[in-house]
Coordinates of N, CA, C and O in Angstrom, one line a residue:
X18 N 16.7 -11.8 -22.7 CA 16.9 -12.3 -21.3 C 16.6 -11.3 -20.3 O 16.9 -10.1 -20.4
X19 N 15.9 -11.7 -19.2 CA 15.5 -10.8 -18.2 C 16.6 -10.4 -17.3 O 17.5 -11.3 -17.0
X20 N 16.6 -9.2 -16.8 CA 17.6 -8.7 -15.8 C 16.8 -8.4 -14.5 O 15.8 -7.7 -14.6
X21 N 17.3 -8.9 -13.4 CA 16.6 -8.6 -12.1 C 17.6 -7.9 -11.2 O 18.7 -8.4 -11.0
X22 N 17.2 -6.8 -10.7 CA 18.1 -6.0 -9.8 C 17.4 -5.8 -8.4 O 16.2 -5.5 -8.4
X23 N 18.1 -6.1 -7.4 CA 17.5 -5.9 -6.0 C 17.4 -4.4 -5.8 O 18.4 -3.7 -5.9
X24 N 16.3 -4.0 -5.4 CA 16.1 -2.6 -5.0 C 16.2 -2.4 -3.5 O 16.8 -1.4 -3.1
X25 N 15.5 -3.2 -2.8 CA 15.6 -3.2 -1.3 C 15.7 -4.6 -0.8 O 15.0 -5.5 -1.2
X26 N 16.7 -4.7 0.1 CA 16.8 -6.0 0.9 C 15.8 -6.1 2.0 O 15.1 -5.1 2.3
X27 N 15.8 -7.2 2.7 CA 14.9 -7.3 3.8 C 15.2 -6.3 4.9 O 14.2 -5.6 5.4
X28 N 16.4 -6.0 5.2 CA 16.8 -5.0 6.2 C 16.5 -3.6 5.7 O 16.0 -2.8 6.5
X29 N 16.7 -3.3 4.5 CA 16.4 -2.0 3.9 C 14.8 -1.8 3.9 O 14.4 -0.7 4.2
X30 N 14.1 -2.8 3.7 CA 12.6 -2.8 3.7 C 12.2 -2.5 5.1 O 11.2 -1.7 5.3
X31 N 12.8 -3.2 6.1 CA 12.4 -2.9 7.5 C 12.6 -1.5 7.9 O 11.7 -0.8 8.5
X32 N 13.7 -0.9 7.5 CA 14.0 0.5 7.8 C 13.1 1.4 7.1 O 12.6 2.4 7.7
X33 N 12.7 1.1 5.9 CA 11.8 1.9 5.1 C 10.4 1.9 5.8 O 9.8 3.0 5.9
X34 N 10.0 0.8 6.2 CA 8.7 0.7 6.9 C 8.7 1.5 8.2 O 7.7 2.1 8.6
X35 N 9.8 1.4 8.9 CA 9.9 2.2 10.2 C 9.8 3.7 9.9 O 9.2 4.4 10.6
X36 N 10.5 4.1 8.8 CA 10.4 5.5 8.4 C 9.0 5.9 8.0 O 8.5 7.0 8.4
X37 N 8.3 5.1 7.2 CA 6.9 5.4 6.9 C 6.0 5.5 8.1 O 5.2 6.4 8.2
X38 N 6.2 4.6 9.1 CA 5.4 4.7 10.3 C 5.7 6.0 11.0 O 4.7 6.7 11.5
X39 N 6.9 6.4 11.1 CA 7.3 7.7 11.7 C 6.6 8.9 11.0 O 6.2 9.8 11.6
X40 N 6.7 8.8 9.7 CA 6.1 9.9 8.9 C 4.5 10.0 9.1 O 4.0 11.1 9.2
X41 N 3.9 8.9 9.2 CA 2.5 8.8 9.5 C 2.2 9.5 10.9 O 1.3 10.3 11.0
X42 N 3.0 9.1 11.9 CA 2.8 9.7 13.2 C 3.1 11.2 13.2 O 2.3 11.9 13.8
X43 N 4.1 11.6 12.5 CA 4.5 13.0 12.5 C 3.6 13.9 11.6 O 3.7 15.1 11.6
X44 N 2.7 13.2 10.8 CA 1.9 14.0 9.9 C 0.9 14.9 10.6 O 0.2 15.7 10.0
X45 N 0.8 14.7 11.9 CA 0.0 15.6 12.7 C -1.4 15.1 12.9 O -1.8 14.0 12.4
X46 N -2.1 15.8 13.7 CA -3.5 15.4 14.0 C -3.6 14.4 15.1 O -2.7 14.0 15.7
X47 N -4.9 14.1 15.4 CA -5.2 13.2 16.5 C -5.0 11.8 16.1 O -5.7 11.3 15.2
X48 N -4.0 11.1 16.7 CA -3.7 9.7 16.3 C -4.8 8.8 16.8 O -4.9 7.7 16.3
X49 N -5.7 9.2 17.7 CA -6.7 8.3 18.2 C -7.8 8.1 17.1 O -8.5 7.2 17.2
X50 N -7.8 9.0 16.1 CA -8.7 8.8 14.9 C -8.1 8.0 13.8 O -8.7 7.8 12.8
X51 N -6.8 7.7 13.9 CA -6.1 7.0 12.8 C -6.5 5.6 12.6 O -6.7 4.8 13.6
X52 N -6.8 5.2 11.4 CA -7.0 3.8 11.0 C -6.2 3.5 9.8 O -5.9 4.3 8.9
X53 N -5.7 2.2 9.7 CA -4.9 1.8 8.5 C -5.8 0.8 7.7 O -6.3 -0.2 8.3
X54 N -5.8 1.0 6.4 CA -6.6 0.0 5.6 C -5.6 -0.5 4.5 O -5.1 0.2 3.6
X55 N -5.2 -1.8 4.6 CA -4.4 -2.4 3.6 C -5.2 -2.9 2.4 O -6.3 -3.4 2.6
X56 N -4.6 -2.6 1.3 CA -5.3 -3.1 0.0 C -4.7 -4.4 -0.3 O -3.5 -4.6 -0.4
X57 N -5.6 -5.4 -0.5 CA -5.1 -6.8 -0.9 C -4.3 -6.7 -2.2 O -4.6 -6.0 -3.1
X58 N -3.2 -7.5 -2.2 CA -2.8 -8.5 -1.4 C -1.7 -8.0 -0.4 O -1.8 -8.2 0.8
X59 N -0.7 -7.4 -0.9 CA 0.5 -7.1 -0.1 C 0.3 -5.8 0.8 O 1.0 -5.6 1.7
X60 N -0.7 -5.0 0.5 CA -1.0 -3.9 1.4 C -1.5 -4.3 2.7 O -1.3 -3.6 3.7
X61 N -2.1 -5.4 2.8 CA -2.6 -5.9 4.1 C -1.5 -6.2 5.1 O -1.5 -5.6 6.2
X62 N -0.5 -7.1 4.8 CA 0.6 -7.3 5.7 C 1.4 -6.0 6.0 O 1.9 -5.8 7.1
X63 N 1.5 -5.2 4.9 CA 2.2 -3.9 5.1 C 1.5 -3.0 6.2 O 2.2 -2.4 7.0
X64 N 0.2 -3.0 6.1 CA -0.5 -2.2 7.1 C -0.4 -2.7 8.5 O -0.3 -2.0 9.5
X65 N -0.3 -4.1 8.6 CA -0.1 -4.7 9.9 C 1.3 -4.3 10.5 O 1.4 -3.9 11.6
X66 N 2.3 -4.3 9.6 CA 3.7 -3.9 10.0 C 3.7 -2.5 10.5 O 4.3 -2.1 11.5
X67 N 3.1 -1.6 9.6 CA 3.0 -0.2 10.0 C 2.3 0.0 11.3 O 2.8 0.8 12.2
X68 N 1.2 -0.7 11.5 CA 0.5 -0.5 12.8 C 1.3 -1.0 14.0 O 1.3 -0.3 15.0
X69 N 2.0 -2.1 13.8 CA 2.9 -2.6 14.9 C 4.0 -1.5 15.2 O 4.3 -1.3 16.4
X70 N 4.5 -0.9 14.2 CA 5.6 0.1 14.4 C 5.0 1.3 15.1 O 5.7 1.9 16.0
X71 N 3.9 1.8 14.7 CA 3.2 2.9 15.3 C 3.0 2.6 16.8 O 3.1 3.5 17.6
X72 N 2.5 1.4 17.0 CA 2.3 1.0 18.4 C 3.6 1.1 19.2 O 3.6 1.6 20.4
X73 N 4.7 0.6 18.7 CA 6.0 0.7 19.4 C 6.4 2.2 19.6 O 6.9 2.6 20.7
X74 N 6.2 3.0 18.6 CA 6.5 4.5 18.7 C 5.7 5.2 19.7 O 6.1 6.1 20.4
X75 N 4.4 5.0 19.7 CA 3.4 5.8 20.4 C 2.6 5.1 21.5 O 1.8 5.7 22.1
X76 N 2.9 3.8 21.6 CA 2.1 3.0 22.6 C 0.6 3.2 22.3 O -0.2 3.4 23.2
X77 N 0.2 3.1 21.0 CA -1.1 3.3 20.6 C -1.5 2.1 19.6 O -0.8 1.9 18.7
X78 N -2.6 1.4 19.9 CA -3.0 0.4 19.0 C -3.9 1.0 17.9 O -4.9 1.6 18.2
X79 N -3.4 1.0 16.7 CA -4.1 1.6 15.6 C -5.0 0.5 14.9 O -4.6 -0.6 14.6
X80 N -6.3 0.8 14.8 CA -7.2 -0.2 14.2 C -6.8 -0.4 12.7 O -6.4 0.6 12.0
X81 N -6.9 -1.6 12.3 CA -6.5 -2.0 10.9 C -7.6 -2.8 10.3 O -8.4 -3.5 10.9
X82 N -7.7 -2.6 9.0 CA -8.6 -3.3 8.2 C -8.0 -3.7 6.9 O -6.9 -3.4 6.5
X83 N -8.8 -4.5 6.1 CA -8.3 -5.1 4.8 C -9.4 -4.8 3.8 O -10.5 -5.0 4.0
X84 N -8.9 -4.2 2.7 CA -9.8 -3.7 1.6 C -9.6 -4.5 0.3 O -8.5 -4.5 -0.2
X85 N -10.7 -5.1 -0.2 CA -10.7 -5.7 -1.5 C -11.3 -4.8 -2.5 O -12.4 -4.3 -2.2
X86 N -10.7 -4.5 -3.6 CA -11.2 -3.5 -4.5 C -11.6 -4.1 -5.8 O -11.9 -3.4 -6.8
X87 N -11.7 -5.5 -5.9 CA -11.9 -6.2 -7.1 C -13.1 -5.6 -7.9 O -13.0 -5.3 -9.1
X88 N -14.2 -5.4 -7.2 CA -15.5 -5.0 -7.9 C -15.5 -3.5 -8.2 O -16.5 -3.0 -8.7
X89 N -14.5 -2.7 -7.8 CA -14.4 -1.3 -8.0 C -13.4 -0.9 -9.1 O -13.3 0.2 -9.5
X90 N -12.8 -1.9 -9.6 CA -11.7 -1.7 -10.7 C -12.4 -1.4 -12.0 O -13.5 -1.9 -12.3
X91 N -11.7 -0.5 -12.8 CA -12.2 -0.2 -14.1 C -11.3 -0.9 -15.2 O -11.5 -0.6 -16.4
X92 N -10.4 -1.8 -14.8 CA -9.5 -2.4 -15.7 C -9.4 -3.9 -15.5 O -8.4 -4.5 -15.8
X93 N -10.5 -4.5 -15.1 CA -10.5 -6.0 -15.0 C -10.2 -6.7 -16.3 O -9.6 -7.8 -16.2
X94 N -10.5 -6.1 -17.4 CA -10.1 -6.7 -18.7 C -8.6 -6.8 -18.9 O -8.1 -7.7 -19.5
X95 N -7.9 -5.9 -18.2 CA -6.4 -5.9 -18.4 C -5.7 -6.7 -17.3 O -4.8 -7.4 -17.5
X96 N -6.3 -6.7 -16.1 CA -5.6 -7.4 -15.0 C -6.2 -8.8 -14.8 O -5.6 -9.6 -14.1
X97 N -7.3 -9.1 -15.5 CA -7.8 -10.4 -15.4 C -8.7 -10.6 -14.2 O -8.7 -9.9 -13.2
X98 N -9.6 -11.6 -14.4 CA -10.5 -11.9 -13.3 C -9.7 -12.5 -12.1 O -8.8 -13.3 -12.3
X99 N -10.2 -12.3 -10.9 CA -9.5 -12.8 -9.8 C -10.6 -13.1 -8.7 O -11.7 -12.5 -8.7
X100 N -10.3 -14.0 -7.8 CA -11.3 -14.3 -6.8 C -11.1 -13.2 -5.7 O -10.0 -13.0 -5.2
X101 N -12.2 -12.5 -5.4 CA -12.2 -11.5 -4.4 C -11.8 -12.0 -3.1 O -12.2 -13.1 -2.7
X102 N -11.0 -11.2 -2.3 CA -10.7 -11.5 -0.9 C -11.9 -10.8 -0.1 O -12.7 -10.1 -0.7
X103 N -11.9 -11.1 1.2 CA -12.9 -10.5 2.0 C -12.5 -9.2 2.6 O -11.5 -9.1 3.3
X104 N -13.2 -8.1 2.3 CA -13.0 -6.8 2.9 C -13.3 -7.0 4.4 O -14.4 -7.5 4.8
X105 N -12.4 -6.5 5.2 CA -12.6 -6.6 6.7 C -12.3 -5.2 7.3 O -11.2 -4.8 7.5
X106 N -13.4 -4.5 7.5 CA -13.4 -3.2 8.2 C -14.4 -3.3 9.3 O -15.5 -2.9 9.2
X107 N -13.9 -3.7 10.5 CA -14.8 -3.9 11.6 C -15.1 -2.6 12.4 O -15.3 -2.7 13.6
X108 N -15.1 -1.5 11.7 CA -15.3 -0.2 12.4 C -15.9 0.8 11.4 O -15.6 0.6 10.2
X109 N -16.5 1.8 11.9 CA -17.1 2.8 11.0 C -15.9 3.8 10.7 O -15.1 4.2 11.5
X110 N -15.9 4.2 9.4 CA -14.8 5.1 9.0 C -15.2 6.5 9.1 O -14.3 7.4 8.9
X111 N -16.4 6.8 9.5 CA -16.8 8.2 9.6 C -16.0 9.0 10.6 O -15.8 8.5 11.7
X112 N -15.5 10.1 10.2 CA -14.7 11.0 11.0 C -13.2 10.5 11.3 O -12.5 11.1 12.0
X113 N -12.8 9.4 10.7 CA -11.5 8.9 10.9 C -10.5 9.4 9.9 O -10.8 9.9 8.8
X114 N -9.2 9.3 10.3 CA -8.1 9.6 9.5 C -7.7 8.3 8.9 O -7.0 7.5 9.6
X115 N -8.0 8.0 7.6 CA -7.8 6.7 7.0 C -6.5 6.8 6.2 O -6.3 7.8 5.4
X116 N -5.6 5.9 6.5 CA -4.4 5.8 5.6 C -4.5 4.5 4.9 O -4.5 3.4 5.5
X117 N -4.7 4.6 3.5 CA -4.7 3.4 2.7 C -3.2 3.0 2.5 O -2.3 3.8 2.4
X118 N -3.0 1.7 2.5 CA -1.6 1.1 2.4 C -1.6 0.2 1.3 O -2.4 -0.8 1.2
X119 N -0.6 0.4 0.4 CA -0.4 -0.5 -0.8 C 1.1 -0.7 -1.0 O 1.9 0.1 -0.5
X120 N 1.5 -1.7 -1.7 CA 2.9 -2.0 -2.0 C 3.5 -1.1 -3.0 O 4.5 -0.5 -2.8
X121 N 2.8 -1.0 -4.2 CA 3.4 -0.2 -5.3 C 2.2 0.7 -5.9 O 1.1 0.2 -6.1
X122 N 2.6 1.9 -6.2 CA 1.6 2.8 -6.9 C 2.2 3.0 -8.3 O 3.4 3.3 -8.5
X123 N 1.4 2.8 -9.3 CA 1.8 2.9 -10.7 C 0.8 3.8 -11.4 O 1.0 5.0 -11.4
X124 N -0.2 3.3 -12.0 CA -1.1 4.1 -12.8 C -2.1 5.0 -11.9 O -2.5 6.0 -12.4
X125 N -2.3 4.5 -10.7 CA -3.3 5.2 -9.9 C -4.7 4.5 -9.9 O -5.5 4.9 -9.1
X126 N -4.9 3.6 -10.8 CA -6.2 3.0 -10.9 C -6.6 2.1 -9.7 O -7.8 2.1 -9.3
X127 N -5.7 1.5 -9.1 CA -5.9 0.7 -7.9 C -6.4 1.6 -6.7 O -7.4 1.3 -6.0
X128 N -5.8 2.7 -6.6 CA -6.1 3.7 -5.5 C -7.5 4.3 -5.8 O -8.3 4.5 -4.9
X129 N -7.7 4.6 -7.1 CA -9.1 5.2 -7.4 C -10.1 4.2 -7.0 O -11.2 4.6 -6.4
X130 N -9.9 2.9 -7.3 CA -10.9 1.9 -6.9 C -11.0 1.8 -5.4 O -12.1 1.7 -4.8
X131 N -9.9 1.9 -4.7 CA -9.9 1.9 -3.2 C -10.7 3.1 -2.6 O -11.4 2.9 -1.7
X132 N -10.5 4.2 -3.2 CA -11.3 5.4 -2.7 C -12.8 5.2 -2.9 O -13.5 5.5 -1.9
X133 N -13.2 4.6 -4.0 CA -14.6 4.3 -4.2 C -15.1 3.3 -3.1 O -16.2 3.4 -2.6
X134 N -14.3 2.3 -2.9 CA -14.7 1.3 -1.9 C -14.8 1.8 -0.5 O -15.7 1.5 0.3
X135 N -13.8 2.7 -0.1 CA -13.8 3.3 1.2 C -15.0 4.0 1.6 O -15.6 3.9 2.7
X136 N -15.5 4.8 0.6 CA -16.7 5.6 0.8 C -17.9 4.8 1.2 O -18.8 5.3 1.9
X137 N -18.0 3.5 0.9 CA -19.1 2.7 1.2 C -19.1 2.3 2.7 O -20.1 1.8 3.2
X138 N -18.0 2.6 3.4 CA -17.8 2.2 4.8 C -17.9 3.5 5.7 O -17.5 3.4 6.9
X139 N -18.3 4.6 5.2 CA -18.4 5.8 6.1 C -17.8 7.0 5.3 O -17.4 6.9 4.2
X140 N -17.8 8.1 6.0 CA -17.3 9.3 5.5 C -16.1 9.8 6.3 O -16.2 10.5 7.3
X141 N -14.9 9.3 5.9 CA -13.7 9.7 6.7 C -13.4 11.2 6.7 O -13.8 11.9 5.8
X142 N -12.7 11.6 7.8 CA -12.3 13.0 7.8 C -11.3 13.3 6.7 O -11.3 14.3 6.0
X143 N -10.3 12.4 6.6 CA -9.3 12.4 5.6 C -8.9 11.0 5.1 O -9.1 10.1 5.8
X144 N -8.4 11.0 3.9 CA -7.9 9.7 3.3 C -6.5 10.0 2.8 O -6.4 10.9 2.0
X145 N -5.5 9.3 3.3 CA -4.2 9.5 2.8 C -3.7 8.1 2.3 O -4.3 7.1 2.5
X146 N -2.5 8.2 1.6 CA -2.0 7.0 1.0 C -0.6 6.8 1.4 O 0.3 7.7 1.2
X147 N -0.2 5.6 1.8 CA 1.1 5.2 2.1 C 1.5 4.0 1.2 O 0.7 3.0 1.1
X148 N 2.6 4.1 0.4 CA 3.0 3.1 -0.5 C 4.5 2.8 -0.2 O 5.3 3.7 0.2
X149 N 4.9 1.5 -0.4 CA 6.2 1.1 -0.3 C 7.1 1.6 -1.4 O 8.2 2.1 -1.3
X150 N 6.5 1.6 -2.7 CA 7.2 2.0 -3.9 C 6.3 2.8 -4.8 O 5.2 2.4 -5.1
X151 N 6.9 4.0 -5.2 CA 6.2 4.8 -6.2 C 7.0 4.7 -7.5 O 8.1 5.2 -7.5
X152 N 6.5 4.1 -8.5 CA 7.2 3.9 -9.7 C 6.8 4.9 -10.8 O 7.3 4.8 -12.0
X153 N 5.9 5.8 -10.6 CA 5.6 6.8 -11.6 C 4.6 6.3 -12.6 O 3.9 5.3 -12.4
X154 N 4.4 7.0 -13.7 CA 3.6 6.7 -14.8 C 2.1 6.7 -14.5 O 1.3 5.9 -14.9
X155 N 1.6 7.8 -13.8 CA 0.2 7.9 -13.4 C -0.7 8.1 -14.6 O -0.3 8.8 -15.6
X156 N -1.8 7.5 -14.6 CA -2.9 7.7 -15.6 C -4.0 8.6 -15.0 O -4.9 9.1 -15.7
X157 N -3.9 8.7 -13.6 CA -4.9 9.5 -12.9 C -4.2 10.4 -12.0 O -3.1 10.1 -11.5
X158 N -4.8 11.6 -11.6 CA -4.2 12.5 -10.7 C -4.2 12.1 -9.3 O -4.8 12.7 -8.4
X159 N -3.4 11.1 -8.9 CA -3.4 10.5 -7.6 C -1.9 10.5 -7.2 O -1.1 10.0 -7.9
X160 N -1.6 11.0 -6.0 CA -0.3 11.0 -5.4 C -0.3 10.3 -4.0 O -1.2 10.5 -3.3
X161 N 0.8 9.7 -3.7 CA 0.9 9.1 -2.3 C 1.4 10.2 -1.4 O 2.1 11.1 -1.7
X162 N 0.9 10.1 -0.1 CA 1.3 11.0 0.9 C 2.6 10.6 1.6 O 3.4 11.4 2.1
X163 N 2.7 9.3 1.7 CA 3.9 8.7 2.4 C 4.5 7.6 1.4 O 3.8 6.7 1.0
X164 N 5.8 7.8 1.0 CA 6.4 7.0 0.0 C 7.7 6.4 0.6 O 8.5 7.1 1.1
X165 N 7.8 5.1 0.6 CA 9.0 4.4 1.1 C 10.2 4.6 0.1 O 11.3 5.0 0.5
X166 N 9.9 4.4 -1.2 CA 11.0 4.5 -2.2 C 10.4 5.0 -3.5 O 9.5 4.4 -4.0
X167 N 11.0 6.1 -4.0 CA 10.6 6.5 -5.3 C 11.6 5.8 -6.3 O 12.8 5.9 -6.1
X168 N 11.0 5.2 -7.3 CA 11.7 4.4 -8.2 C 11.3 4.6 -9.6 O 10.4 4.0 -10.1
X169 N 11.9 5.6 -10.3 CA 11.5 5.9 -11.7 C 11.7 4.6 -12.5 O 12.8 4.0 -12.4
X170 N 10.8 4.2 -13.3 CA 10.9 3.0 -14.1 C 10.4 3.2 -15.5 O 9.8 4.2 -15.8
X171 N 10.8 2.3 -16.4 CA 10.3 2.3 -17.7 C 8.9 1.6 -17.7 O 8.7 0.7 -16.8
X172 N 8.1 1.8 -18.6 CA 6.7 1.2 -18.6 C 6.8 -0.3 -18.7 O 6.0 -1.1 -18.2
X173 N 7.9 -0.8 -19.4 CA 8.0 -2.3 -19.6 C 8.7 -3.0 -18.5 O 8.9 -4.2 -18.5
X174 N 9.2 -2.2 -17.5 CA 9.8 -2.8 -16.3 C 8.7 -3.3 -15.3 O 7.6 -2.8 -15.3
X175 N 9.1 -4.1 -14.4 CA 8.2 -4.7 -13.4 C 8.8 -4.5 -12.1 O 10.0 -4.9 -11.9
X176 N 8.1 -4.0 -11.1 CA 8.5 -3.9 -9.7 C 7.8 -5.1 -9.0 O 6.6 -5.3 -9.0
X177 N 8.7 -5.9 -8.4 CA 8.2 -7.1 -7.6 C 8.5 -6.9 -6.2 O 9.6 -6.7 -5.8
X178 N 7.4 -6.9 -5.4 CA 7.5 -6.8 -3.9 C 7.3 -8.2 -3.3 O 6.2 -8.8 -3.6
X179 N 8.2 -8.7 -2.5 CA 8.0 -9.9 -1.8 C 8.0 -9.7 -0.3 O 8.8 -8.9 0.2
X180 N 7.0 -10.3 0.3 CA 6.8 -10.1 1.7 C 6.8 -11.4 2.4 O 6.2 -12.4 1.9
X181 N 7.4 -11.5 3.6 CA 7.5 -12.7 4.4 C 6.1 -13.4 4.6 O 5.9 -14.6 4.4
X182 N 5.1 -12.6 4.9 CA 3.7 -13.1 5.1 C 3.1 -13.8 3.9 O 2.2 -14.6 4.0
X183 N 3.5 -13.3 2.7 CA 2.9 -13.8 1.5 C 3.8 -14.7 0.7 O 3.4 -15.8 0.2
X184 N 5.1 -14.3 0.7 CA 6.1 -15.0 -0.2 C 7.1 -15.8 0.5 O 7.9 -16.5 -0.1
X185 N 7.2 -15.6 1.8 CA 8.2 -16.4 2.6 C 9.5 -15.6 2.8 O 10.4 -16.0 3.6
X186 N 9.7 -14.4 2.2 CA 10.8 -13.6 2.4 C 10.5 -12.1 2.0 O 9.5 -11.9 1.3
X187 N 11.4 -11.2 2.5 CA 11.2 -9.8 2.1 C 12.2 -9.4 1.1 O 13.4 -9.6 1.3
X188 N 11.8 -8.7 0.1 CA 12.7 -8.2 -0.9 C 11.9 -7.4 -2.0 O 10.8 -7.7 -2.2
X189 N 12.5 -6.4 -2.6 CA 11.9 -5.7 -3.7 C 12.9 -5.8 -4.8 O 14.1 -5.5 -4.7
X190 N 12.4 -6.1 -6.0 CA 13.2 -6.3 -7.2 C 12.6 -5.5 -8.4 O 11.4 -5.2 -8.4
X191 N 13.5 -5.1 -9.3 CA 13.1 -4.5 -10.5 C 13.5 -5.5 -11.7 O 14.7 -5.9 -11.8
X192 N 12.5 -5.9 -12.4 CA 12.7 -6.8 -13.5 C 12.6 -6.1 -14.9 O 11.6 -5.4 -15.1
X193 N 13.6 -6.2 -15.7 CA 13.5 -5.6 -17.0 C 13.9 -6.7 -18.1 O 14.6 -7.6 -17.8
X194 N 13.3 -6.5 -19.2 CA 13.6 -7.5 -20.3 C 14.9 -7.1 -21.1 O 15.2 -5.9 -21.2

Protein backbone atom coordinates (compact mmCIF):
# COMPACT_ATOMS: atom_id res chain seq x y z
CA UNK A 1 0.00 0.00 0.00
CA UNK A 2 1.27 3.46 -0.92
CA UNK A 3 1.98 6.08 1.67
CA UNK A 4 1.69 9.76 0.71
CA UNK A 5 3.16 12.51 2.88
CA UNK A 6 2.66 16.22 2.27
CA UNK A 7 6.05 17.93 2.01
CA UNK A 8 4.91 21.48 1.24
CA UNK A 9 1.44 22.98 1.38
CA UNK A 10 0.32 25.72 -1.02
CA UNK A 11 1.29 28.41 1.50
CA UNK A 12 4.69 26.82 2.19
CA UNK A 13 5.30 26.57 -1.56
CA UNK A 14 4.46 30.27 -1.98
CA UNK A 15 6.97 31.22 0.73
CA UNK A 16 9.59 28.91 -0.78
CA UNK A 17 9.22 30.53 -4.21
CA UNK A 18 9.49 33.99 -2.62
CA UNK A 19 12.74 32.90 -0.97
CA UNK A 20 14.07 31.48 -4.25
CA UNK A 21 13.30 34.78 -6.02
CA UNK A 22 15.14 36.69 -3.30
CA UNK A 23 18.15 34.38 -3.59
CA UNK A 24 18.28 34.92 -7.35
CA UNK A 25 18.17 38.70 -6.86
CA UNK A 26 20.82 38.58 -4.11
CA UNK A 27 23.17 36.36 -6.12
CA UNK A 28 24.68 39.53 -7.50
CA UNK A 29 25.44 40.82 -10.88
CA UNK A 30 23.54 42.93 -13.31
CA UNK A 31 19.86 42.02 -13.08
CA UNK A 32 19.21 43.68 -16.43
CA UNK A 33 20.97 40.66 -18.01
CA UNK A 34 18.85 38.12 -16.11
CA UNK A 35 16.52 35.76 -18.00
CA UNK A 36 14.50 32.83 -16.67
CA UNK A 37 14.01 29.66 -18.70
CA UNK A 38 11.42 27.22 -17.42
CA UNK A 39 11.84 23.57 -18.36
CA UNK A 40 8.58 21.94 -19.46
CA UNK A 41 6.27 21.05 -17.85
CA UNK A 42 6.25 22.46 -14.33
CA UNK A 43 9.39 24.57 -14.66
CA UNK A 44 7.53 26.93 -16.99
CA UNK A 45 4.87 28.13 -14.51
CA UNK A 46 7.51 28.15 -11.76
CA UNK A 47 9.66 30.51 -13.84
CA UNK A 48 6.62 32.74 -14.35
CA UNK A 49 6.02 32.89 -10.60
CA UNK A 50 9.69 33.60 -9.90
CA UNK A 51 9.69 36.35 -12.54
CA UNK A 52 6.59 37.92 -11.03
CA UNK A 53 8.15 37.88 -7.56
CA UNK A 54 11.42 39.39 -8.84
CA UNK A 55 9.31 42.10 -10.47
CA UNK A 56 7.67 42.84 -7.10
CA UNK A 57 11.03 42.93 -5.32
CA UNK A 58 13.01 44.93 -7.88
CA UNK A 59 10.43 46.59 -10.15
CA UNK A 60 12.18 44.81 -13.01
CA UNK A 61 10.51 42.75 -15.70
CA UNK A 62 12.64 39.68 -16.22
CA UNK A 63 12.39 38.09 -19.68
CA UNK A 64 11.10 34.53 -19.54
CA UNK A 65 11.18 31.62 -21.88
CA UNK A 66 10.09 28.01 -22.04
CA UNK A 67 12.46 25.19 -22.91
CA UNK A 68 11.52 21.78 -24.28
CA UNK A 69 14.34 19.26 -23.92
CA UNK A 70 12.70 16.19 -25.44
CA UNK A 71 15.15 15.82 -28.33
CA UNK A 72 18.18 16.40 -26.08
CA UNK A 73 17.43 13.60 -23.62
CA UNK A 74 19.63 10.52 -23.43
CA UNK A 75 17.02 8.49 -21.54
CA UNK A 76 13.95 8.52 -23.78
CA UNK A 77 13.88 4.73 -23.57
CA UNK A 78 13.30 5.05 -19.80
CA UNK A 79 10.97 8.06 -19.68
CA UNK A 80 9.00 7.08 -22.77
CA UNK A 81 8.14 9.02 -25.89
CA UNK A 82 6.28 12.23 -25.38
CA UNK A 83 4.90 14.93 -27.60
CA UNK A 84 7.37 17.79 -27.55
CA UNK A 85 6.18 21.18 -26.34
CA UNK A 86 7.23 24.32 -28.17
CA UNK A 87 10.43 25.96 -27.00
CA UNK A 88 9.76 29.69 -26.66
CA UNK A 89 12.86 31.82 -26.29
CA UNK A 90 12.01 35.13 -27.96
CA UNK A 91 15.43 36.66 -27.24
CA UNK A 92 19.11 35.95 -27.80
CA UNK A 93 20.79 34.32 -24.82
CA UNK A 94 24.27 35.61 -25.70
CA UNK A 95 25.77 37.48 -22.75
CA UNK A 96 22.78 36.80 -20.52
CA UNK A 97 22.62 35.43 -16.99
CA UNK A 98 20.33 32.46 -17.59
CA UNK A 99 18.55 30.79 -14.70
CA UNK A 100 17.06 27.43 -15.67
CA UNK A 101 13.98 26.63 -13.58
CA UNK A 102 12.65 23.13 -12.88
CA UNK A 103 10.45 21.53 -10.26
CA UNK A 104 12.61 18.58 -9.11
CA UNK A 105 16.25 17.66 -9.64
CA UNK A 106 17.02 13.98 -9.35
CA UNK A 107 19.59 12.27 -11.60
CA UNK A 108 20.71 15.46 -13.35
CA UNK A 109 19.88 14.12 -16.81
CA UNK A 110 17.08 16.62 -17.45
CA UNK A 111 19.44 19.49 -16.66
CA UNK A 112 22.20 18.05 -18.86
CA UNK A 113 19.71 17.98 -21.72
CA UNK A 114 18.61 21.54 -20.92
CA UNK A 115 22.21 22.77 -21.01
CA UNK A 116 22.64 21.27 -24.48
CA UNK A 117 19.41 22.91 -25.65
CA UNK A 118 20.31 26.33 -24.23
CA UNK A 119 23.57 26.50 -26.17
CA UNK A 120 21.60 26.42 -29.42
CA UNK A 121 20.06 29.80 -28.51
CA UNK A 122 23.27 31.73 -27.88
CA UNK A 123 26.26 31.80 -25.57
CA UNK A 124 25.11 32.93 -22.12
CA UNK A 125 27.49 34.65 -19.72
CA UNK A 126 26.37 32.21 -17.02
CA UNK A 127 23.83 29.44 -16.59
CA UNK A 128 22.44 28.76 -13.13
CA UNK A 129 19.80 26.37 -11.90
CA UNK A 130 16.82 26.99 -9.60
CA UNK A 131 14.77 24.00 -8.44
CA UNK A 132 11.84 23.68 -6.10
CA UNK A 133 12.99 20.28 -4.75
CA UNK A 134 16.41 18.61 -4.70
CA UNK A 135 15.91 14.93 -3.94
CA UNK A 136 19.51 13.77 -4.42
CA UNK A 137 20.72 10.64 -6.26
CA UNK A 138 22.71 12.37 -9.03
CA UNK A 139 24.05 10.34 -11.91
CA UNK A 140 25.83 13.38 -13.33
CA UNK A 141 27.93 16.09 -11.63
CA UNK A 142 25.19 18.74 -11.69
CA UNK A 143 24.11 20.84 -8.71
CA UNK A 144 21.38 23.45 -8.31
CA UNK A 145 22.40 27.00 -7.41
CA UNK A 146 19.05 27.85 -5.83
CA UNK A 147 17.10 25.15 -3.96
CA UNK A 148 13.66 25.54 -2.44
CA UNK A 149 13.65 22.30 -0.42
CA UNK A 150 16.32 19.65 0.02
CA UNK A 151 14.50 16.36 0.41
CA UNK A 152 16.66 13.25 0.81
CA UNK A 153 14.69 10.37 -0.67
CA UNK A 154 15.02 6.68 -1.34
CA UNK A 155 15.35 5.76 -5.01
CA UNK A 156 11.97 4.01 -5.00
CA UNK A 157 10.16 7.05 -3.59
CA UNK A 158 8.47 9.58 -5.83
CA UNK A 159 8.29 13.35 -5.40
CA UNK A 160 5.10 14.78 -6.85
CA UNK A 161 4.82 18.51 -7.49
CA UNK A 162 1.36 19.90 -8.15
CA UNK A 163 0.94 23.42 -9.50
CA UNK A 164 -2.22 25.49 -9.84
CA UNK A 165 -1.45 26.26 -13.50
CA UNK A 166 -1.09 22.57 -14.44
CA UNK A 167 -2.95 20.57 -11.80
CA UNK A 168 -5.48 22.98 -10.30
CA UNK A 169 -3.76 23.25 -6.90
CA UNK A 170 -0.35 23.71 -5.26
CA UNK A 171 1.23 20.96 -3.18
CA UNK A 172 4.33 18.77 -2.96
CA UNK A 173 4.02 15.15 -1.86
CA UNK A 174 6.35 12.26 -1.24
CA UNK A 175 4.95 8.89 -2.29
CA UNK A 176 6.49 5.68 -1.01
CA UNK A 177 5.42 2.06 -1.45
